[in-house]
Short mmCIF file of C-alpha atoms in Angstrom, two decimals:
data_model
loop_
_atom_site.label_atom_id
_atom_site.label_comp_id
_atom_site.label_asym_id
_atom_site.label_seq_id
_atom_site.Cartn_x
_atom_site.Cartn_y
_atom_site.Cartn_z
CA MET A 1 9.74 28.12 15.33
CA VAL A 2 7.53 26.94 13.13
CA LYS A 3 7.13 27.68 9.18
CA ILE A 4 4.85 25.88 6.77
CA THR A 5 4.88 26.27 3.10
CA ASN A 6 2.21 25.01 0.88
CA LEU A 7 1.65 21.75 3.04
CA GLN A 8 -0.67 19.24 0.80
CA LYS A 9 -1.96 15.76 1.49
CA TYR A 10 -3.66 13.16 0.10
CA PHE A 11 -5.06 10.13 1.40
CA LYS A 12 -5.04 8.20 -2.08
CA ARG A 13 -7.41 10.46 -4.31
CA HIS A 14 -8.73 12.51 -1.41
CA HIS A 15 -7.27 15.67 -1.08
CA VAL A 16 -7.36 16.64 2.73
CA LEU A 17 -5.09 19.27 2.66
CA LYS A 18 -4.91 21.99 0.00
CA GLY A 19 -1.98 24.20 0.71
CA ILE A 20 -1.39 25.17 4.06
CA ASN A 21 0.88 28.06 4.98
CA LEU A 22 1.52 29.14 8.97
CA ALA A 23 3.97 30.68 10.94
CA ILE A 24 4.24 30.49 14.00
CA LYS A 25 6.65 32.29 16.53
CA GLU A 26 8.51 30.82 19.64
CA GLY A 27 6.62 30.86 23.09
CA GLU A 28 3.01 31.35 21.03
CA THR A 29 0.36 29.60 21.51
CA VAL A 30 -2.12 28.68 18.73
CA ALA A 31 -5.36 27.06 18.70
CA ILE A 32 -6.95 25.37 15.72
CA ILE A 33 -10.29 24.86 15.21
CA GLY A 34 -12.93 24.26 12.87
CA PRO A 35 -15.71 21.47 11.63
CA SER A 36 -14.83 17.81 11.37
CA GLY A 37 -13.30 16.48 8.86
CA SER A 38 -11.46 20.16 7.84
CA GLY A 39 -8.25 18.51 7.98
CA LYS A 40 -7.25 20.18 11.51
CA SER A 41 -5.71 16.99 12.93
CA THR A 42 -3.93 15.88 9.89
CA LEU A 43 -2.22 19.20 9.53
CA LEU A 44 -0.94 18.80 13.37
CA ARG A 45 -0.06 15.07 12.38
CA CYS A 46 1.85 16.39 9.51
CA MET A 47 4.01 18.57 11.84
CA ASN A 48 5.65 15.37 13.67
CA LEU A 49 5.16 13.27 10.40
CA LEU A 50 2.99 10.74 11.66
CA GLU A 51 1.36 11.67 8.60
CA ARG A 52 4.07 11.97 5.57
CA PRO A 53 3.11 15.27 3.56
CA SER A 54 2.48 14.77 0.05
CA GLU A 55 3.64 18.63 -0.85
CA GLY A 56 5.34 21.39 0.38
CA THR A 57 7.99 22.01 3.32
CA ILE A 58 7.60 21.94 7.05
CA GLN A 59 10.33 23.94 9.28
CA ILE A 60 10.53 22.73 12.69
CA GLY A 61 13.17 24.69 14.71
CA ASP A 62 16.44 24.19 12.84
CA THR A 63 14.86 21.08 11.04
CA THR A 64 13.55 21.69 7.47
CA LEU A 65 11.80 18.99 5.75
CA GLU A 66 10.72 18.60 1.85
CA ALA A 67 7.78 16.48 1.04
CA HIS A 68 9.64 14.65 -0.94
CA HIS A 69 12.97 13.83 0.82
CA ILE A 70 12.45 12.98 4.22
CA ASP A 71 15.15 11.06 5.49
CA LYS A 72 15.49 9.10 8.59
CA MET A 73 17.45 10.95 10.84
CA SER A 74 15.46 14.32 10.52
CA LEU A 75 12.08 12.36 11.21
CA LEU A 76 13.31 11.41 14.16
CA GLN A 77 14.74 14.59 15.22
CA VAL A 78 11.28 16.42 14.73
CA ARG A 79 9.56 13.80 16.48
CA ARG A 80 12.41 14.26 19.35
CA SER A 81 11.72 18.05 19.60
CA THR A 82 8.02 17.86 19.46
CA GLY A 83 5.70 16.38 22.19
CA MET A 84 2.30 15.16 20.58
CA VAL A 85 -0.74 14.71 22.64
CA PHE A 86 -3.64 12.27 21.37
CA GLN A 87 -7.33 12.61 21.96
CA ASN A 88 -7.52 9.01 23.04
CA TYR A 89 -4.42 9.05 25.22
CA ASN A 90 -2.72 6.04 23.66
CA LEU A 91 -0.86 5.69 26.92
CA PHE A 92 1.44 2.43 26.29
CA ALA A 93 -1.18 -0.24 27.98
CA ASN A 94 1.94 -2.57 29.41
CA LYS A 95 3.40 0.41 31.38
CA THR A 96 2.98 1.89 34.45
CA SER A 97 2.24 5.65 34.42
CA LEU A 98 5.90 6.25 35.62
CA GLU A 99 7.37 4.04 32.87
CA ASN A 100 5.37 5.52 30.31
CA ILE A 101 7.17 8.67 30.99
CA THR A 102 10.61 7.05 31.37
CA GLU A 103 10.22 5.19 28.59
CA ALA A 104 11.55 7.59 25.67
CA LEU A 105 13.87 8.92 28.15
CA ILE A 106 15.50 5.51 28.61
CA THR A 107 15.49 4.09 25.04
CA VAL A 108 15.59 7.05 22.85
CA LYS A 109 17.77 9.70 25.00
CA LYS A 110 19.38 6.47 26.53
CA ILE A 111 19.32 8.43 30.24
CA GLU A 112 20.17 6.12 32.85
CA LYS A 113 17.15 4.31 34.58
CA GLY A 114 17.47 6.09 38.21
CA GLU A 115 17.77 9.70 36.69
CA ALA A 116 14.82 8.53 34.27
CA GLU A 117 12.69 8.21 37.13
CA LYS A 118 13.49 11.30 39.05
CA ILE A 119 12.38 13.12 35.49
CA GLY A 120 9.36 10.99 35.69
CA TYR A 121 8.49 11.67 39.20
CA ALA A 122 9.01 15.66 38.82
CA LEU A 123 6.86 15.58 35.58
CA LEU A 124 4.04 13.73 37.54
CA ASN A 125 4.22 15.94 39.71
CA THR A 126 3.61 18.82 37.79
CA VAL A 127 0.57 17.01 36.42
CA GLY A 128 -0.45 16.77 40.10
CA LEU A 129 -0.29 12.58 39.70
CA GLY A 130 2.87 12.27 41.69
CA ASP A 131 1.10 9.20 43.79
CA LYS A 132 0.27 7.69 40.71
CA GLY A 133 3.61 6.55 39.46
CA ASN A 134 2.79 2.67 40.12
CA HIS A 135 -0.64 2.78 38.31
CA TYR A 136 -1.25 1.24 35.07
CA PRO A 137 -3.34 2.85 32.37
CA SER A 138 -5.96 0.81 33.13
CA GLY A 139 -6.46 1.47 36.85
CA LEU A 140 -6.66 5.51 36.12
CA SER A 141 -9.47 7.62 34.95
CA GLY A 142 -9.50 9.20 31.66
CA GLY A 143 -8.44 12.69 32.96
CA GLN A 144 -5.36 10.93 35.12
CA GLN A 145 -4.30 8.95 31.73
CA GLN A 146 -4.71 12.39 29.73
CA ARG A 147 -2.06 14.05 32.24
CA VAL A 148 0.24 11.25 32.36
CA ALA A 149 0.21 11.56 28.44
CA ILE A 150 1.05 15.23 28.30
CA ALA A 151 3.72 14.48 31.12
CA ARG A 152 5.19 11.84 28.29
CA ALA A 153 4.91 14.11 25.69
CA LEU A 154 7.01 16.83 27.81
CA ALA A 155 9.59 14.45 29.05
CA LEU A 156 11.80 14.59 26.03
CA ASN A 157 11.97 18.35 26.59
CA PRO A 158 10.34 19.38 23.48
CA LYS A 159 10.27 22.65 21.96
CA LEU A 160 7.13 22.51 20.60
CA MET A 161 3.80 20.72 22.18
CA LEU A 162 1.09 19.55 19.94
CA PHE A 163 -2.15 18.79 21.11
CA ASP A 164 -4.63 16.86 18.99
CA GLU A 165 -8.30 17.49 20.57
CA PRO A 166 -7.22 16.48 23.97
CA THR A 167 -10.24 16.36 25.69
CA SER A 168 -12.81 15.35 22.81
CA ALA A 169 -12.83 11.68 24.86
CA LEU A 170 -13.14 12.53 28.22
CA ASP A 171 -15.88 12.62 30.42
CA PRO A 172 -17.57 16.10 30.83
CA GLU A 173 -16.48 16.63 34.61
CA LEU A 174 -12.85 15.40 33.88
CA VAL A 175 -12.21 17.90 31.02
CA GLN A 176 -11.63 20.83 33.56
CA GLU A 177 -8.38 19.15 35.02
CA VAL A 178 -6.91 18.44 31.59
CA LEU A 179 -7.20 21.76 30.61
CA GLN A 180 -5.89 23.22 33.70
CA VAL A 181 -2.51 21.39 32.76
CA ILE A 182 -2.55 22.37 29.23
CA ARG A 183 -3.05 26.19 30.49
CA ASN A 184 0.16 25.92 32.56
CA ILE A 185 2.19 24.78 29.76
CA ALA A 186 1.05 27.24 27.32
CA ASN A 187 1.71 30.01 30.27
CA GLY A 188 4.94 28.31 30.67
CA GLY A 189 5.96 29.71 27.29
CA LEU A 190 6.17 26.64 25.81
CA THR A 191 5.25 26.71 21.86
CA THR A 192 2.05 25.09 21.68
CA ILE A 193 -0.38 24.20 19.10
CA ILE A 194 -4.05 22.78 19.90
CA VAL A 195 -6.38 21.30 17.88
CA THR A 196 -9.74 21.47 19.99
CA HIS A 197 -13.35 21.53 20.10
CA GLU A 198 -13.24 23.61 23.47
CA LEU A 199 -13.82 27.22 21.70
CA GLU A 200 -14.10 28.87 25.09
CA PHE A 201 -10.63 27.16 26.42
CA ALA A 202 -9.16 28.42 23.15
CA ARG A 203 -9.90 31.92 23.41
CA ASP A 204 -8.67 31.92 27.08
CA ILE A 205 -5.41 30.61 26.30
CA ALA A 206 -4.55 31.29 22.55
CA ASP A 207 -2.83 33.91 21.39
CA ARG A 208 -4.00 33.29 17.85
CA ILE A 209 -6.76 31.57 16.34
CA ILE A 210 -6.48 29.53 13.30
CA PHE A 211 -10.16 28.33 11.38
CA MET A 212 -9.81 25.77 8.88
CA ASP A 213 -12.49 24.19 6.74
CA GLU A 214 -12.10 21.88 3.40
CA GLY A 215 -8.10 21.61 3.70
CA LEU A 216 -7.85 25.31 3.94
CA ILE A 217 -7.12 28.06 6.67
CA ILE A 218 -9.66 30.38 6.06
CA GLU A 219 -9.08 32.64 8.78
CA GLU A 220 -6.33 33.65 11.36
CA ASN A 221 -6.92 36.43 14.00
CA ASN A 222 -5.83 37.41 17.48
CA ALA A 223 -7.98 35.35 19.96
CA LYS A 224 -10.23 38.40 20.76
CA ASP A 225 -11.13 39.66 17.38
CA PHE A 226 -11.42 36.59 15.99
CA PHE A 227 -14.77 35.69 18.26
CA VAL A 228 -15.85 39.52 18.23
CA SER A 229 -15.28 40.53 14.56
CA PRO A 230 -14.70 37.18 12.55
CA GLN A 231 -14.31 38.23 8.90
CA HIS A 232 -15.40 35.49 6.81
CA PRO A 233 -18.96 33.99 6.71
CA ARG A 234 -18.08 30.38 6.93
CA THR A 235 -16.15 31.57 10.27
CA ARG A 236 -19.13 33.54 11.17
CA LYS A 237 -21.78 30.80 10.76
CA PHE A 238 -19.39 28.21 12.99
CA ILE A 239 -19.20 30.59 15.64
CA GLU A 240 -22.70 31.42 15.82
CA LYS A 241 -23.31 28.09 16.36
CA PHE A 242 -20.97 27.57 18.91
CA THR A 243 -22.64 30.73 20.97
CA GLN A 244 -25.87 29.38 20.34
CA GLN A 245 -24.68 26.27 21.96
CA SER A 246 -23.59 27.52 24.88
CA LEU A 247 -26.96 29.38 25.08
CA TYR A 248 -28.68 26.00 25.55
CA TYR A 249 -26.15 24.94 28.30
CA ILE A 250 -27.08 28.37 30.32
CA MET B 1 -5.67 -63.90 31.65
CA THR B 2 -9.50 -62.54 31.96
CA GLY B 3 -10.57 -58.97 31.50
CA ILE B 4 -9.86 -56.36 28.87
CA LEU B 5 -6.67 -54.86 30.32
CA ASP B 6 -3.52 -56.53 31.28
CA PHE B 7 -3.06 -53.94 33.89
CA SER B 8 0.37 -55.23 35.42
CA TYR B 9 1.55 -55.29 31.57
CA MET B 10 0.81 -51.81 31.49
CA ILE B 11 2.94 -50.33 34.50
CA GLU B 12 6.01 -52.72 33.02
CA SER B 13 5.61 -51.19 29.63
CA VAL B 14 5.62 -47.41 31.16
CA PRO B 15 9.40 -46.82 31.50
CA ALA B 16 10.19 -48.44 27.96
CA ILE B 17 7.72 -46.53 26.43
CA ALA B 18 8.76 -43.24 28.60
CA LYS B 19 12.04 -42.97 26.89
CA GLY B 20 10.38 -41.71 23.84
CA ILE B 21 9.30 -38.88 25.94
CA PRO B 22 12.67 -36.58 25.50
CA ILE B 23 12.34 -37.27 21.79
CA SER B 24 8.93 -36.01 21.62
CA LEU B 25 9.89 -33.32 23.57
CA SER B 26 12.56 -32.41 21.50
CA ILE B 27 10.95 -32.44 18.28
CA ALA B 28 8.11 -29.89 19.91
CA LEU B 29 10.45 -27.58 21.69
CA ILE B 30 12.88 -27.41 18.53
CA ALA B 31 10.05 -26.94 15.88
CA PHE B 32 8.32 -24.33 18.27
CA ILE B 33 11.85 -22.03 19.04
CA PHE B 34 12.40 -22.38 15.00
CA GLY B 35 8.85 -21.98 14.30
CA MET B 36 8.51 -18.76 16.29
CA GLY B 37 11.17 -17.15 14.54
CA ILE B 38 9.75 -17.93 11.35
CA GLY B 39 6.46 -17.13 12.28
CA LEU B 40 7.70 -13.51 13.60
CA ALA B 41 9.39 -12.67 10.59
CA GLY B 42 6.37 -13.96 8.24
CA ALA B 43 4.12 -11.67 10.35
CA LEU B 44 6.38 -8.64 10.23
CA VAL B 45 7.01 -9.38 6.59
CA LYS B 46 2.91 -9.36 6.18
CA ILE B 47 2.42 -6.45 8.28
CA TYR B 48 5.06 -4.12 7.05
CA ASN B 49 4.30 -5.40 3.49
CA ILE B 50 7.68 -6.01 2.19
CA PRO B 51 7.24 -7.01 -1.47
CA LEU B 52 8.39 -10.40 -2.81
CA LEU B 53 9.11 -11.76 0.83
CA LYS B 54 5.32 -11.37 1.39
CA GLN B 55 4.44 -13.26 -1.62
CA ILE B 56 7.01 -16.12 -0.86
CA PHE B 57 5.53 -16.10 2.71
CA GLY B 58 2.06 -16.40 1.36
CA VAL B 59 2.66 -19.35 -0.93
CA TYR B 60 4.37 -20.88 2.14
CA VAL B 61 1.94 -20.60 4.74
CA SER B 62 -0.83 -21.64 1.91
CA PHE B 63 1.25 -24.92 1.00
CA ILE B 64 1.66 -25.90 4.77
CA ARG B 65 -1.88 -25.12 5.32
CA GLY B 66 -3.06 -26.98 2.58
CA THR B 67 -1.32 -30.24 2.72
CA PRO B 68 -1.35 -32.76 5.70
CA LEU B 69 1.73 -33.07 8.26
CA LEU B 70 2.46 -36.40 7.23
CA VAL B 71 3.16 -35.51 4.01
CA GLN B 72 5.51 -32.69 4.81
CA ILE B 73 7.46 -35.46 6.93
CA PHE B 74 7.64 -37.25 3.99
CA LEU B 75 8.73 -35.04 1.45
CA SER B 76 11.24 -33.42 4.33
CA TYR B 77 12.61 -37.30 4.86
CA TYR B 78 13.03 -37.99 1.28
CA GLY B 79 13.51 -34.72 -0.41
CA ILE B 80 16.28 -33.29 1.87
CA PRO B 81 18.79 -35.92 1.18
CA LEU B 82 18.43 -35.50 -2.27
CA ILE B 83 18.88 -31.90 -2.36
CA ILE B 84 22.25 -32.63 -0.07
CA ARG B 85 22.93 -35.08 -2.90
CA GLN B 86 22.53 -32.58 -5.63
CA PHE B 87 24.60 -30.02 -3.39
CA ASN B 88 27.40 -32.49 -2.83
CA TYR B 89 27.71 -33.29 -6.29
CA LEU B 90 27.68 -29.17 -7.57
CA TYR B 91 30.04 -27.79 -4.86
CA GLY B 92 32.26 -31.06 -4.64
CA THR B 93 31.20 -31.28 -0.90
CA ASP B 94 31.26 -34.70 1.06
CA ILE B 95 28.38 -34.52 3.49
CA ASN B 96 27.40 -38.12 4.21
CA ILE B 97 23.47 -38.47 4.05
CA ALA B 98 23.37 -41.54 5.47
CA PHE B 99 25.24 -40.23 8.91
CA ILE B 100 22.30 -37.59 9.35
CA PRO B 101 19.78 -38.80 11.67
CA ALA B 102 16.51 -38.52 10.71
CA ILE B 103 15.28 -36.92 13.68
CA TYR B 104 16.93 -33.67 11.57
CA PHE B 105 14.31 -34.34 8.97
CA ILE B 106 11.91 -34.31 11.47
CA TYR B 107 12.95 -31.15 12.91
CA VAL B 108 12.88 -29.45 9.62
CA ALA B 109 9.02 -30.28 8.64
CA PHE B 110 7.98 -30.09 12.24
CA ALA B 111 9.67 -26.47 12.27
CA LEU B 112 8.45 -25.19 8.97
CA ASN B 113 5.10 -26.36 9.88
CA ALA B 114 4.78 -24.37 13.20
CA GLY B 115 6.27 -21.39 11.52
CA ALA B 116 3.37 -21.18 9.00
CA TYR B 117 0.68 -21.95 11.66
CA LEU B 118 2.38 -19.18 13.65
CA THR B 119 2.72 -16.45 11.14
CA GLU B 120 -0.94 -15.93 11.22
CA THR B 121 -1.07 -16.25 15.22
CA ILE B 122 1.67 -13.89 15.88
CA ARG B 123 0.17 -11.59 13.02
CA SER B 124 -3.17 -11.21 14.22
CA ALA B 125 -1.80 -10.84 17.97
CA ILE B 126 0.48 -7.82 16.60
CA LEU B 127 -2.54 -6.29 14.98
CA SER B 128 -4.57 -6.52 18.06
CA VAL B 129 -1.98 -3.82 19.55
CA GLU B 130 -3.71 -0.45 19.42
CA LYS B 131 -2.53 1.58 16.40
CA GLY B 132 -2.45 4.62 18.80
CA GLN B 133 -0.07 3.36 21.13
CA VAL B 134 2.25 2.73 17.77
CA GLU B 135 1.85 6.31 16.97
CA ALA B 136 2.56 7.30 20.66
CA SER B 137 5.99 5.42 20.48
CA TYR B 138 6.81 7.04 17.16
CA SER B 139 6.00 10.49 18.69
CA VAL B 140 8.40 10.35 21.51
CA GLY B 141 10.76 9.42 18.81
CA MET B 142 11.51 5.91 18.79
CA THR B 143 12.55 3.75 16.07
CA THR B 144 10.30 0.98 14.52
CA PHE B 145 12.55 -1.52 16.02
CA GLN B 146 12.38 0.02 19.46
CA SER B 147 8.56 0.31 19.38
CA LEU B 148 8.53 -3.54 18.46
CA LYS B 149 10.48 -4.40 20.76
CA ARG B 150 9.26 -2.55 23.82
CA ILE B 151 5.27 -1.75 23.10
CA ILE B 152 4.19 -3.92 20.35
CA LEU B 153 5.71 -7.36 21.19
CA PRO B 154 5.05 -7.42 24.99
CA GLN B 155 1.63 -6.64 24.46
CA ALA B 156 1.10 -8.85 21.20
CA LEU B 157 2.73 -11.96 23.30
CA LYS B 158 0.27 -11.23 26.06
CA VAL B 159 -2.93 -11.53 23.42
CA GLY B 160 -1.28 -14.35 21.41
CA LEU B 161 -0.10 -16.65 24.27
CA PRO B 162 -3.16 -18.45 24.63
CA ASN B 163 -2.94 -19.40 20.90
CA ILE B 164 0.87 -19.81 20.89
CA GLY B 165 0.35 -22.16 23.75
CA ASN B 166 -2.48 -24.13 22.07
CA HIS B 167 -0.09 -24.60 19.10
CA PHE B 168 2.76 -25.91 21.42
CA ILE B 169 0.33 -28.43 22.78
CA ALA B 170 -1.18 -29.53 19.20
CA LEU B 171 2.56 -29.54 18.08
CA LEU B 172 3.52 -31.58 20.94
CA LYS B 173 0.66 -34.24 19.92
CA ASP B 174 1.73 -34.24 16.21
CA THR B 175 5.09 -35.54 17.18
CA SER B 176 3.46 -38.64 17.21
CA LEU B 177 3.57 -38.93 13.42
CA ALA B 178 7.21 -38.89 13.77
CA PHE B 179 7.19 -42.70 13.68
CA ALA B 180 6.84 -42.41 10.24
CA ALA B 181 10.20 -41.36 9.87
CA SER B 182 11.15 -44.50 11.99
CA VAL B 183 12.13 -41.86 15.03
CA PRO B 184 11.52 -43.40 18.17
CA GLU B 185 9.09 -40.92 20.21
CA ILE B 186 6.42 -42.06 22.38
CA ILE B 187 4.33 -43.89 19.27
CA GLY B 188 7.74 -44.92 17.99
CA MET B 189 8.70 -46.75 21.00
CA ALA B 190 4.97 -47.96 21.89
CA LYS B 191 5.26 -49.79 18.25
CA ILE B 192 8.41 -51.44 19.06
CA ILE B 193 7.12 -52.82 22.81
CA ALA B 194 3.77 -53.90 21.23
CA GLY B 195 5.42 -55.46 18.16
CA ARG B 196 7.10 -57.86 20.72
CA THR B 197 3.77 -58.98 22.79
CA SER B 198 1.06 -58.09 20.41
CA GLN B 199 -0.70 -56.16 23.34
CA PHE B 200 -1.21 -53.36 21.57
CA PHE B 201 -4.41 -52.17 23.35
CA GLU B 202 -2.27 -51.91 26.58
CA VAL B 203 0.64 -50.19 25.00
CA TYR B 204 -1.30 -47.45 23.26
CA ILE B 205 -3.23 -46.65 26.09
CA VAL B 206 0.04 -46.03 28.18
CA ALA B 207 1.17 -43.91 25.24
CA ALA B 208 -2.08 -42.10 25.73
CA LEU B 209 -2.11 -41.61 29.18
CA LEU B 210 1.54 -40.50 28.81
CA TYR B 211 0.43 -37.74 26.34
CA TRP B 212 -2.29 -36.36 28.44
CA ILE B 213 0.06 -35.91 31.28
CA ILE B 214 2.62 -34.05 29.44
CA CYS B 215 -0.13 -31.66 27.96
CA ILE B 216 -1.87 -31.09 31.81
CA VAL B 217 1.66 -29.88 32.61
CA LEU B 218 2.30 -27.90 29.98
CA GLU B 219 -1.33 -26.25 30.25
CA ARG B 220 -0.35 -25.31 33.84
CA ILE B 221 3.28 -24.00 33.01
CA MET B 222 1.03 -21.70 30.12
CA ASN B 223 -1.33 -20.66 32.71
CA LEU B 224 1.21 -19.41 35.07
CA PHE B 225 3.06 -17.21 32.20
CA GLU B 226 -0.38 -15.72 31.36
CA MET B 227 -0.89 -14.94 34.86
CA ARG B 228 2.64 -13.25 35.05
CA LEU B 229 1.97 -11.26 31.81
CA ARG B 230 -1.39 -10.10 32.75
CA LYS B 231 -0.21 -7.95 35.87
CA SER B 232 -0.63 -4.93 33.85
CA GLU B 233 -4.60 -5.28 34.07
CA LYS B 234 -4.71 -5.36 37.73
CA GLY B 235 -4.44 -1.28 37.51
CA VAL B 236 -1.46 -0.96 40.18
CA ARG B 237 1.87 -2.73 40.57
CA ASN B 238 2.44 -4.07 43.74
CA GLY B 239 5.85 -3.03 45.57
#
């Protein structure tokens, strides 16, 4: 489904991704974790080309992209077959939640408006917001906005869902409703990659955990073994900090 | 005659001065429409960093902002005929300069002037739209053009409308400079009428009141536009 070979990214002189190799199978749920500034978001954003890779190859489904020759058609094709959910929701402020979902169906897929609205309402129902179709983003809570954003990402029927810290901007009491929606998607068999700081959630839903630090994948393992017996010292330190934190919470 | 003002003369002179209103409005409106086109093009050139065009627009905006409108009117009024003459000479065309009404040179000067100021206004309005929304539109596979048309520009318009409206009002008041190219707009008409009776003060008061009324009407119209555009801030769409 996804195959990334020697992916590198520079921001000017700053070397953010230093050679990422990663393969993800169809239907797999992968969580990417790691400290801030480790390049996890950049890696995710390279997968739908919101960031242009500096070196390497990315293969998404049937489309292969070489860092140095990305043509406009394959760029659009990749974006249209992946759904992206952002940390700050990024809903279109001038459109209602229904219109946020139907926008791409109408402009990109050229689906007729009535048909698009049917799909839109169905998706709103899946994220539990069937009665909020007429609301503008300014009239929704953060959790509701993020659920609309998820519905928008699902509208084009993507083969791959990318979540970029989807709950980091949310008030704590709103996190669960969003995580539940994501859990349903991942369990439904859609290939899902999620960058998150919610380690507990990552352990719950992910088939595989990837730990990144300083632009490299330090360790990857299935969710259970990853947390029980981390191999690399840096991973261990990171997880220790996390378990200590949860002790404080108790 | 006693008192400062001759009111009956003022009222009598209104219809004659008001004949200048359509001309003033046409200058403002045409300059505004073309100015918006130039301004949008300039803003996009600057934002998308298009080489060469960016430098050209930079010099253009700097020149217009750095010189008085009156001078720009003179340059257009005296310069364009020379350019047309040279064009006739080089390409053997036969455009008769004497038959081009002066108001066309005014249109050019005002459109270029408005375009420069609107470039900056539109640019800042576009930049005020959250970058995240632009990314989101790309992430669902929209092209740059679709994203501009459907997401960015509608929101930029809402942000920019008060400033754009102010530009239009300023533009309308600046049309009073067109008399310098002997175009009979409001002030042009006022000068002609006052010249006959020498009652300059009365006539200019009438002219001032006419400008004021037009501007009040324009402000009202602008407020209505703004209210319509602000519907997405209410949270819920009615009906």
